CSV table of C-alpha atoms in Angstrom, one decimal:
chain,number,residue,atom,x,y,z
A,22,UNK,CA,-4.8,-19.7,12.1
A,23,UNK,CA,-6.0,-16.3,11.2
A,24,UNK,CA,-4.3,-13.3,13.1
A,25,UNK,CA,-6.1,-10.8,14.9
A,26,UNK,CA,-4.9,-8.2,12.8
A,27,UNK,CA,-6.3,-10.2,9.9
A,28,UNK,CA,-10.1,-11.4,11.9
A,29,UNK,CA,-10.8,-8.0,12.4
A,30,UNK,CA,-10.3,-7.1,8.7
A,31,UNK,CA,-12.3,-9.5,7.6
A,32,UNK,CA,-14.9,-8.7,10.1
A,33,UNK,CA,-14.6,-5.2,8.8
A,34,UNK,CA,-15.3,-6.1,5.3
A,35,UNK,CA,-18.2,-8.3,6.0
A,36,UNK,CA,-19.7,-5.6,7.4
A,37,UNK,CA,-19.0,-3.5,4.6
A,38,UNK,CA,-20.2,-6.2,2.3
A,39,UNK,CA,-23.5,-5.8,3.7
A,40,UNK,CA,-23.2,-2.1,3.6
A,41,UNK,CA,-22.7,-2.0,0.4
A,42,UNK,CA,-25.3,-4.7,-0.4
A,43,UNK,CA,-28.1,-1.7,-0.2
A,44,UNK,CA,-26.4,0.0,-3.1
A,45,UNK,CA,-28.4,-2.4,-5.3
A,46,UNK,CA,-32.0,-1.0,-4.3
A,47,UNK,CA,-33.8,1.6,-6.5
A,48,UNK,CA,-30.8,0.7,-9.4
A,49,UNK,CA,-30.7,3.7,-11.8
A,50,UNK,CA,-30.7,2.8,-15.2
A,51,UNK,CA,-27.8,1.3,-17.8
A,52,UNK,CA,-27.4,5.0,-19.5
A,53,UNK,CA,-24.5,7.3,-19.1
A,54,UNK,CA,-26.1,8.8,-17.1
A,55,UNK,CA,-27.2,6.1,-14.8
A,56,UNK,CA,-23.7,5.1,-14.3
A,57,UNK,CA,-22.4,8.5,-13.7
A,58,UNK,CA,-25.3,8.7,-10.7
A,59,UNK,CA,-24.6,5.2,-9.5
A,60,UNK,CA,-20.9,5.6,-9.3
A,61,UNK,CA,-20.7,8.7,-7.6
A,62,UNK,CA,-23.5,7.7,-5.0
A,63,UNK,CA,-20.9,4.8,-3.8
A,64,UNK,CA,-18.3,6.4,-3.4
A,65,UNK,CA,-19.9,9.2,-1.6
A,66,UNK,CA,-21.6,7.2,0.4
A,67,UNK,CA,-18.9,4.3,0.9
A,68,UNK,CA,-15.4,5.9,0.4
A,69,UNK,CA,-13.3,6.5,3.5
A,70,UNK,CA,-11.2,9.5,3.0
A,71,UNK,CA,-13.2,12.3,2.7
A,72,UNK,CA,-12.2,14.4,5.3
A,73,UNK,CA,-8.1,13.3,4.8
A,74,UNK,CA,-8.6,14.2,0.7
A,75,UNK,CA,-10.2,17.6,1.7
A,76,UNK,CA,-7.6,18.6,4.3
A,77,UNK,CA,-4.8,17.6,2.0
A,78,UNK,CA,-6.0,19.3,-1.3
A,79,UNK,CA,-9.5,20.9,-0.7
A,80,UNK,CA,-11.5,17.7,-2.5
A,81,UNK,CA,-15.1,18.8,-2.5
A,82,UNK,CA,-17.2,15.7,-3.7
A,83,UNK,CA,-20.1,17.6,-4.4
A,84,UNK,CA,-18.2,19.9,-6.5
A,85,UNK,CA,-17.0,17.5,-8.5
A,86,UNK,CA,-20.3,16.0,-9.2
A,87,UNK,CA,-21.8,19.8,-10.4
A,88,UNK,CA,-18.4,19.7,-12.6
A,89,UNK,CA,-19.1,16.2,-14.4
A,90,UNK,CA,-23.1,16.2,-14.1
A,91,UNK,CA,-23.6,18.1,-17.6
A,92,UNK,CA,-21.4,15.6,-19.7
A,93,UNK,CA,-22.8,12.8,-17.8
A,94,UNK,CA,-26.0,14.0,-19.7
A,95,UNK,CA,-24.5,14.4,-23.0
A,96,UNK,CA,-24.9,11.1,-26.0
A,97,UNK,CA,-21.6,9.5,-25.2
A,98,UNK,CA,-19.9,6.0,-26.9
A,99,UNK,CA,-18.5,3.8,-24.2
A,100,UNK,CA,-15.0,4.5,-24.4
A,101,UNK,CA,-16.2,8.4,-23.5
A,102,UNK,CA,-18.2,7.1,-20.3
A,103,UNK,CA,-14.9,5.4,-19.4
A,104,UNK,CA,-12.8,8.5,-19.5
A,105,UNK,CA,-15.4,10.2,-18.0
A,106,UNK,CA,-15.8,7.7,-15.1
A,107,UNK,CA,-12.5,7.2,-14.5
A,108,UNK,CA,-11.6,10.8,-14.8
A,109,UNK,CA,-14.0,11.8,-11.8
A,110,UNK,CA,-12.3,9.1,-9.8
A,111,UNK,CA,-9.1,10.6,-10.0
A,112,UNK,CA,-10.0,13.4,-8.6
A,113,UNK,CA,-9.6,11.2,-4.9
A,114,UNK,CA,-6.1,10.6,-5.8
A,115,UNK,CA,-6.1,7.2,-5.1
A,116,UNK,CA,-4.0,4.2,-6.5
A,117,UNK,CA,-6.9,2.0,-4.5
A,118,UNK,CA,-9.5,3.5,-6.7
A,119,UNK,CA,-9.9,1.6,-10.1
A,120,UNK,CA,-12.7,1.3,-12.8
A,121,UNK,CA,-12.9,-2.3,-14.4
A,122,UNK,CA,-14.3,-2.6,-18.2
A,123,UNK,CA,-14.5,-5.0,-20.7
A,124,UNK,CA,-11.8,-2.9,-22.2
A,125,UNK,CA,-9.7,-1.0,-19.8
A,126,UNK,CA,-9.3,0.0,-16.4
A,127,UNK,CA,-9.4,3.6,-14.9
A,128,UNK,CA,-6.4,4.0,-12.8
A,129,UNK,CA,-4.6,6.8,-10.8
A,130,UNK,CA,-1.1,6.2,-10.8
A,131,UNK,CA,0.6,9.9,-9.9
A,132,UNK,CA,1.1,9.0,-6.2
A,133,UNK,CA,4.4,7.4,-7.8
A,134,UNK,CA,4.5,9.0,-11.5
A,135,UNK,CA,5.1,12.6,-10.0
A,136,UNK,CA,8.3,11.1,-8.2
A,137,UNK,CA,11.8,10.1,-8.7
A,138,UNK,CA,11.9,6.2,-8.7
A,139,UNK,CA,15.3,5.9,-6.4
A,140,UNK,CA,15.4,2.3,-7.7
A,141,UNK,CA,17.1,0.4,-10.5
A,142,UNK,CA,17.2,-2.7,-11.6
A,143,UNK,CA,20.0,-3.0,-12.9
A,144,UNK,CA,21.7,-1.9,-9.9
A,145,UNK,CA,20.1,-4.8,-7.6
A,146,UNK,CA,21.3,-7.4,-10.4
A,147,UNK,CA,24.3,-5.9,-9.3
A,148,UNK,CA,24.4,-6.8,-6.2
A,149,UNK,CA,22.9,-10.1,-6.1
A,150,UNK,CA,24.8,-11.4,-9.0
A,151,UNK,CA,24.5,-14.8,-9.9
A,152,UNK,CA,25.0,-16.7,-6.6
A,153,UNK,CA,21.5,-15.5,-4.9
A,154,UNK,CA,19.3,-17.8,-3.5
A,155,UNK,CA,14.8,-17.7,-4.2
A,156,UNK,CA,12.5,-18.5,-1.3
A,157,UNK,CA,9.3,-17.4,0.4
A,158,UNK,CA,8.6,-14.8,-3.0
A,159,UNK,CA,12.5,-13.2,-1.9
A,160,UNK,CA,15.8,-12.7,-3.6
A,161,UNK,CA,18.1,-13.0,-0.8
A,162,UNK,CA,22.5,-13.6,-0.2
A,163,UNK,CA,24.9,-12.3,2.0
A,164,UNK,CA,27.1,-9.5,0.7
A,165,UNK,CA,30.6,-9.2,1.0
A,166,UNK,CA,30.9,-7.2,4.2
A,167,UNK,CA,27.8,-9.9,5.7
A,168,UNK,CA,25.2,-7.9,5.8
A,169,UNK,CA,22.2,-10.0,4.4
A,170,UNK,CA,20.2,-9.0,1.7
A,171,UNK,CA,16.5,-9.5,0.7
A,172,UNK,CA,14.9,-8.5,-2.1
A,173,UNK,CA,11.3,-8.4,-1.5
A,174,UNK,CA,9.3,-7.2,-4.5
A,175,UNK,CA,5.9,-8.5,-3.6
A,176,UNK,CA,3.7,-9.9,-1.0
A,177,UNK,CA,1.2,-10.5,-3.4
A,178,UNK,CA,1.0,-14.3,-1.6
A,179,UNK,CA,1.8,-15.8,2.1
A,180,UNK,CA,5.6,-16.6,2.4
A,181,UNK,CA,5.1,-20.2,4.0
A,182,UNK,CA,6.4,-20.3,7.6
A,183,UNK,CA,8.9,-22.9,6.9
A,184,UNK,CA,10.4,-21.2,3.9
A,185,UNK,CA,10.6,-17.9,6.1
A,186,UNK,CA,12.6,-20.3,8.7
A,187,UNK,CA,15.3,-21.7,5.9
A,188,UNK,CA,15.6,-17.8,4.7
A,189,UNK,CA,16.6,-16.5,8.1
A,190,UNK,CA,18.4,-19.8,9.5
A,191,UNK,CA,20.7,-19.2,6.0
A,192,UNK,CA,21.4,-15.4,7.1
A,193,UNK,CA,21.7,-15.8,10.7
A,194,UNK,CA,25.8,-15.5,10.2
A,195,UNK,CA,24.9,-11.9,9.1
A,196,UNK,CA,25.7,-8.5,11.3
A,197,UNK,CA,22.6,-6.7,9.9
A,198,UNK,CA,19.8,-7.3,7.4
A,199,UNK,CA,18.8,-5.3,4.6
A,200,UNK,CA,14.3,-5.8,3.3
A,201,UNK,CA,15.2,-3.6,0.3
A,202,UNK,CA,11.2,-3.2,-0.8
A,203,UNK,CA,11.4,0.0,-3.1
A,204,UNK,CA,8.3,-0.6,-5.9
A,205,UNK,CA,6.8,-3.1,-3.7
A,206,UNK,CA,2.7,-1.9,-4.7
A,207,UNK,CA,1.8,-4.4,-2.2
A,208,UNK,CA,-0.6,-7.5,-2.2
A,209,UNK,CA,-1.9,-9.4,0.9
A,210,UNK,CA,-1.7,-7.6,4.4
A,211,UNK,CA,-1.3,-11.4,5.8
A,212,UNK,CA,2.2,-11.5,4.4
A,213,UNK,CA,3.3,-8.1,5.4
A,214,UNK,CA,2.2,-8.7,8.6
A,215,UNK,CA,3.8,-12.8,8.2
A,216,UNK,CA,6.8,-10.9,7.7
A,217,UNK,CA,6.5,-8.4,10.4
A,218,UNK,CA,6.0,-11.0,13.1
A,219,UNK,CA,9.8,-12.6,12.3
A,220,UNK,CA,11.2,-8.7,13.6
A,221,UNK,CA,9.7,-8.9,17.0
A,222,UNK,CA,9.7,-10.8,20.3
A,223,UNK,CA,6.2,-9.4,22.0
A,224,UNK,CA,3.0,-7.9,21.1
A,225,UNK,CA,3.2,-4.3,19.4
A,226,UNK,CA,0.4,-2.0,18.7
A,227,UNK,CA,1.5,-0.6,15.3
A,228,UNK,CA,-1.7,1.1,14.5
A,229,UNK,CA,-5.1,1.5,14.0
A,230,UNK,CA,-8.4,0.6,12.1
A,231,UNK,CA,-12.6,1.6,11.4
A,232,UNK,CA,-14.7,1.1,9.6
A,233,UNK,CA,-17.9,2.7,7.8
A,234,UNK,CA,-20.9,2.6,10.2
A,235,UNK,CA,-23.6,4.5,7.7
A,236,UNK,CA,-23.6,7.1,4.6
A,237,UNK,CA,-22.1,10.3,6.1
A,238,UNK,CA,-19.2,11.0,5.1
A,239,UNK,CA,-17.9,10.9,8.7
A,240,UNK,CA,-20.0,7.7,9.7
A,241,UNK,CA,-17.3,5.4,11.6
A,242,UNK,CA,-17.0,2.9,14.0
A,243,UNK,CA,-14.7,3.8,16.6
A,244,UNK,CA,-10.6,3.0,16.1
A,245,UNK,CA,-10.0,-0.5,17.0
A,246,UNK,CA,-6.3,-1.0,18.0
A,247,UNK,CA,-3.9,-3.0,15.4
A,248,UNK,CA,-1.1,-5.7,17.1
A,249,UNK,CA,1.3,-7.4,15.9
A,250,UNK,CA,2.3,-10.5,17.1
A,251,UNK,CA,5.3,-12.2,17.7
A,252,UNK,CA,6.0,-15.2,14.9
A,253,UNK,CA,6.6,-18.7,16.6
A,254,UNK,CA,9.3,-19.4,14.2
A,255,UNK,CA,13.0,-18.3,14.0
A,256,UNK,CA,12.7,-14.7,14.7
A,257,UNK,CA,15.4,-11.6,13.7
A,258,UNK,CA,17.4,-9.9,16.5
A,259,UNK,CA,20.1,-7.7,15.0
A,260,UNK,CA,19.7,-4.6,13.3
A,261,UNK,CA,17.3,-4.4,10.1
A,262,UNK,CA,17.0,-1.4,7.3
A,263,UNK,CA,14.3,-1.3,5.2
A,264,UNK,CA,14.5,0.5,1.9
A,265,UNK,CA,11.3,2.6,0.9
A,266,UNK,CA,10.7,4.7,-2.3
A,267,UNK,CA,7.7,6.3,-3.7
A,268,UNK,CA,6.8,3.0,-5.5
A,269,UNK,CA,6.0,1.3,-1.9
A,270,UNK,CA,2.3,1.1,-1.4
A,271,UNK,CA,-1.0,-0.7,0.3
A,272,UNK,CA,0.3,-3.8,2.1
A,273,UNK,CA,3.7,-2.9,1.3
A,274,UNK,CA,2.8,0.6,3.3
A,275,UNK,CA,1.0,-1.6,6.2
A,276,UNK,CA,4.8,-3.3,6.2
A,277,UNK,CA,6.4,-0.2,6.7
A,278,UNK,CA,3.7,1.0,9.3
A,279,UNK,CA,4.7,-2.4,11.2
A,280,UNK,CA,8.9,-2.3,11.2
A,281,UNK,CA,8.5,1.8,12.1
A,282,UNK,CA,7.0,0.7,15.5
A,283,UNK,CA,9.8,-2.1,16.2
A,284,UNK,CA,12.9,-1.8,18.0
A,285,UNK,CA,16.4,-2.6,15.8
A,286,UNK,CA,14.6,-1.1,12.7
A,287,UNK,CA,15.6,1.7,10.6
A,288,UNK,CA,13.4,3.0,7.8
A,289,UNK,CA,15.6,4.5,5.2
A,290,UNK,CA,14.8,6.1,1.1
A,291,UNK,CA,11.9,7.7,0.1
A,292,UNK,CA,8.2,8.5,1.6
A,293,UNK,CA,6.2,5.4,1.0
A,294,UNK,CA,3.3,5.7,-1.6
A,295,UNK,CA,0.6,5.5,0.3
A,296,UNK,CA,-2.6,3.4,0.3
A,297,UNK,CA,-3.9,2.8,3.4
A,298,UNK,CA,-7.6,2.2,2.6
A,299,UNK,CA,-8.2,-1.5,2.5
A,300,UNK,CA,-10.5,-1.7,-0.5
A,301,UNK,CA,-13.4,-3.0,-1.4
A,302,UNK,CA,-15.4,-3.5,-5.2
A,303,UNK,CA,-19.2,-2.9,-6.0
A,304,UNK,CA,-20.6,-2.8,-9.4
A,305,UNK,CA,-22.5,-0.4,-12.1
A,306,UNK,CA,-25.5,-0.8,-14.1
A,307,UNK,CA,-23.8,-1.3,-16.8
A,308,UNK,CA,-21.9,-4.4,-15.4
A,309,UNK,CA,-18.3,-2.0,-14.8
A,310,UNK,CA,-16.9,-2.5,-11.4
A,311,UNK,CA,-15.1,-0.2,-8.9
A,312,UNK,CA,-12.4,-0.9,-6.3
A,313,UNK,CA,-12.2,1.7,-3.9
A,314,UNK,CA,-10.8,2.1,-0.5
A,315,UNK,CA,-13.6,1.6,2.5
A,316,UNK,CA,-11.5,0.9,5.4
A,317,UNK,CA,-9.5,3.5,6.7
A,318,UNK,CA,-6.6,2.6,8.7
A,319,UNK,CA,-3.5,4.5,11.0
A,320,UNK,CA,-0.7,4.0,12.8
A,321,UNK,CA,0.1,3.8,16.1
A,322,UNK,CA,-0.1,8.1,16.6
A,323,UNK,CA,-3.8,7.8,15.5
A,324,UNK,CA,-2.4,8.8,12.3
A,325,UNK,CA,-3.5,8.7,8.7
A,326,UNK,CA,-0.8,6.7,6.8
A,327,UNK,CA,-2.7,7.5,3.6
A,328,UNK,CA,-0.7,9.9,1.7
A,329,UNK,CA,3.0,7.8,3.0
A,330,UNK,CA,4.9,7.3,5.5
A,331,UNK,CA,8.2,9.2,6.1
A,332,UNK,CA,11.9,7.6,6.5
A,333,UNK,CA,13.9,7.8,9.2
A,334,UNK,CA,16.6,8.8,7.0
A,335,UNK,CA,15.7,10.4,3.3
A,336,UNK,CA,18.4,9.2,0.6
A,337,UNK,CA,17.9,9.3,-2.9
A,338,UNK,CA,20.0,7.6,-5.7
A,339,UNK,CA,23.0,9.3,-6.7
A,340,UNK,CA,24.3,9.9,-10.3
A,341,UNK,CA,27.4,9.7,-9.8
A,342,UNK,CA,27.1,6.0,-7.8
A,343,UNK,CA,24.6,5.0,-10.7
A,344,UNK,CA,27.5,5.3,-12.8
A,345,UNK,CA,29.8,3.6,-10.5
A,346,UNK,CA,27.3,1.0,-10.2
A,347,UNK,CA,26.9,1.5,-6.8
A,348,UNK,CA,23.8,2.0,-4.9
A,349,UNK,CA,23.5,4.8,-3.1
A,350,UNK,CA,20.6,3.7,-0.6
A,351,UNK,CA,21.9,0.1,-0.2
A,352,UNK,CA,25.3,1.4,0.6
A,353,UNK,CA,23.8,3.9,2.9
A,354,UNK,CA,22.2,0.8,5.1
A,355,UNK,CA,25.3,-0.9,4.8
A,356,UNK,CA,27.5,1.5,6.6
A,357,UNK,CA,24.4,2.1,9.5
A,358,UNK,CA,24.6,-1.7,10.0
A,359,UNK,CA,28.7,-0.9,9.9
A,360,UNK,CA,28.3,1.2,13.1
């Protein structure tokens, strides 16, 4: 069964999917030129954080065309229509906006480069040794004081509801759980929100959507409320800390968005990464395509969740527990589950 959440998304992009459908009339031509022209028309016309971009760092989108216009016009190979391409994307500051080539693919990665990581790997081998158990796309055991552990990297596919069931009837014993999902980019909004259901017993409004309604750069449908519902399998009812860093982004951010608006749930590491533009692709003259973010989405304030979404509690990784082998942040959720 599809869930709300996920039949109005898909609404959403069928109507973008038409939207964007017009892009193809009066095509300009396969030149430099052409492509410059065409990609900056979609994403002026189509891209849904204009007005967040502008407030946040002063993004003027016809600025930056007047800026990259005059090389767009010079004799370029490929490879310099790529950098040029991708280089205008960047200026959105978006890990949702990519350029596909034969070749390569433009990509803007600083929403988690500019950062400290708070995460090594090395550290959660550590702590789930050799006698962890694999399910549902998790790493998951119980520690030594029995707080459960999951290690959830990805939701880059649906968990399967009975696998989720086996997962949580093994760490029912536990006095707290622990979802550490630091450099978690994301993947399917279905599984966060699969997830997200197993954490609640009613229906929660944990945010909101639009989408794009015409060409303005303010053309939107109005906010359409986000629920979550409760999961009909075994759900979680003692306290739950979710570890965040820089590294957490797109459906992994929707995840975050979720557990912040539930009861027993503590958010705890770094501001999340971002991403909450659901995107969407369209194509170039010269057969390129771009994924960009069209629907914009917010949380249950009404707010942008865009640029991350703050911890209750910051904690970084100390130097001196790296050494010790000792996680700073996971030993930080164990003594709140302690209290």
């Amino acid at each position: 069964m599809i869930s709300k959440i996920t039949s109005r998304i898909c609404i959403l992009l069928l109507s973008c999917f038409c939207f964007a459908s017009c892009i193809d009339n009066n095509e300009p031509p396969n030149t430099t030129k052409g492509n410059f022209e065409a990609l900056w028309n979609i994403i002026n016309e189509h891209y849904c954080f204009f007005d967040e971009k502008q407030k946040e760092y002063g993004l003027d989108w016809n600025e930056v065309y007047k800026r990259y216009a005059p090389t767009a016009s010079m004799s370029l190979t490929k490879a310099q229509e790529f950098e040029l391409l991708s280089n205008m994307l960047s200026e959105l500051r978006d890990g949702h906006v990519n350029l596909y080539s034969t070749f390569d693919i433009g990509r803007y990665w600083a929403w988690r480069e500019n950062y400290p990581s708070n995460f090594s790997q090395e550290l959660i081998d550590e702590y789930l040794g050799t006698n962890y158990k694999i399910a549902a796309g998790f790493y998951y055991r119980i520690l030594t004081d029995n707080t459960g552990y999951i290690r959830c990297a990805s939701f880059a596919s649906t968990k399967g509801e009975g696998n989720l069931d086996n997962v949580f009837y093994y760490l029912l014993p536990c006095k707290g759980l622990i979802i550490d999902l630091r450099d978690n980019s994301g993947g399917l909004v279905t599984a966060a929100e699969q997830l997200a259901a197993r954490f609640t017993n009613k229906k929660v409004l944990v945010g909101y959507i639009q989408h794009k309604t015409g060409k303005g750069h303010r053309d939107f449908s109005p906010l359409q409320a986000q629920y979550l519902t409760p999961s009909n399998g075994l759900r979680w009812q003692k306290p739950v800390i979710v570890i965040t860093n820089r590294g957490v982004y797109s459906a992994a951010n929707e995840f975050v968005k979720y557990m912040k608006n539930l009861p027993n749930v503590t958010i705890i590491g770094d501001k999340t990464g971002g991403g909450a533009g659901m995107p969407f692709s369209s194509e170039l003259p010269n057969g390129w395509s771009v994924r960009f973010s069209a629907i914009p989405s917010y949380d249950s304030e009404k707010k942008t969740t865009e640029f991350g979404i703050d911890p209750h509690h910051n904690v970084s990784l100390n130097m001196e527990d790296l050494q010790r082998k000792k996680d700073t942040l996971i030993e930080f959720a164990r003594k709140i589950i302690a209290k």
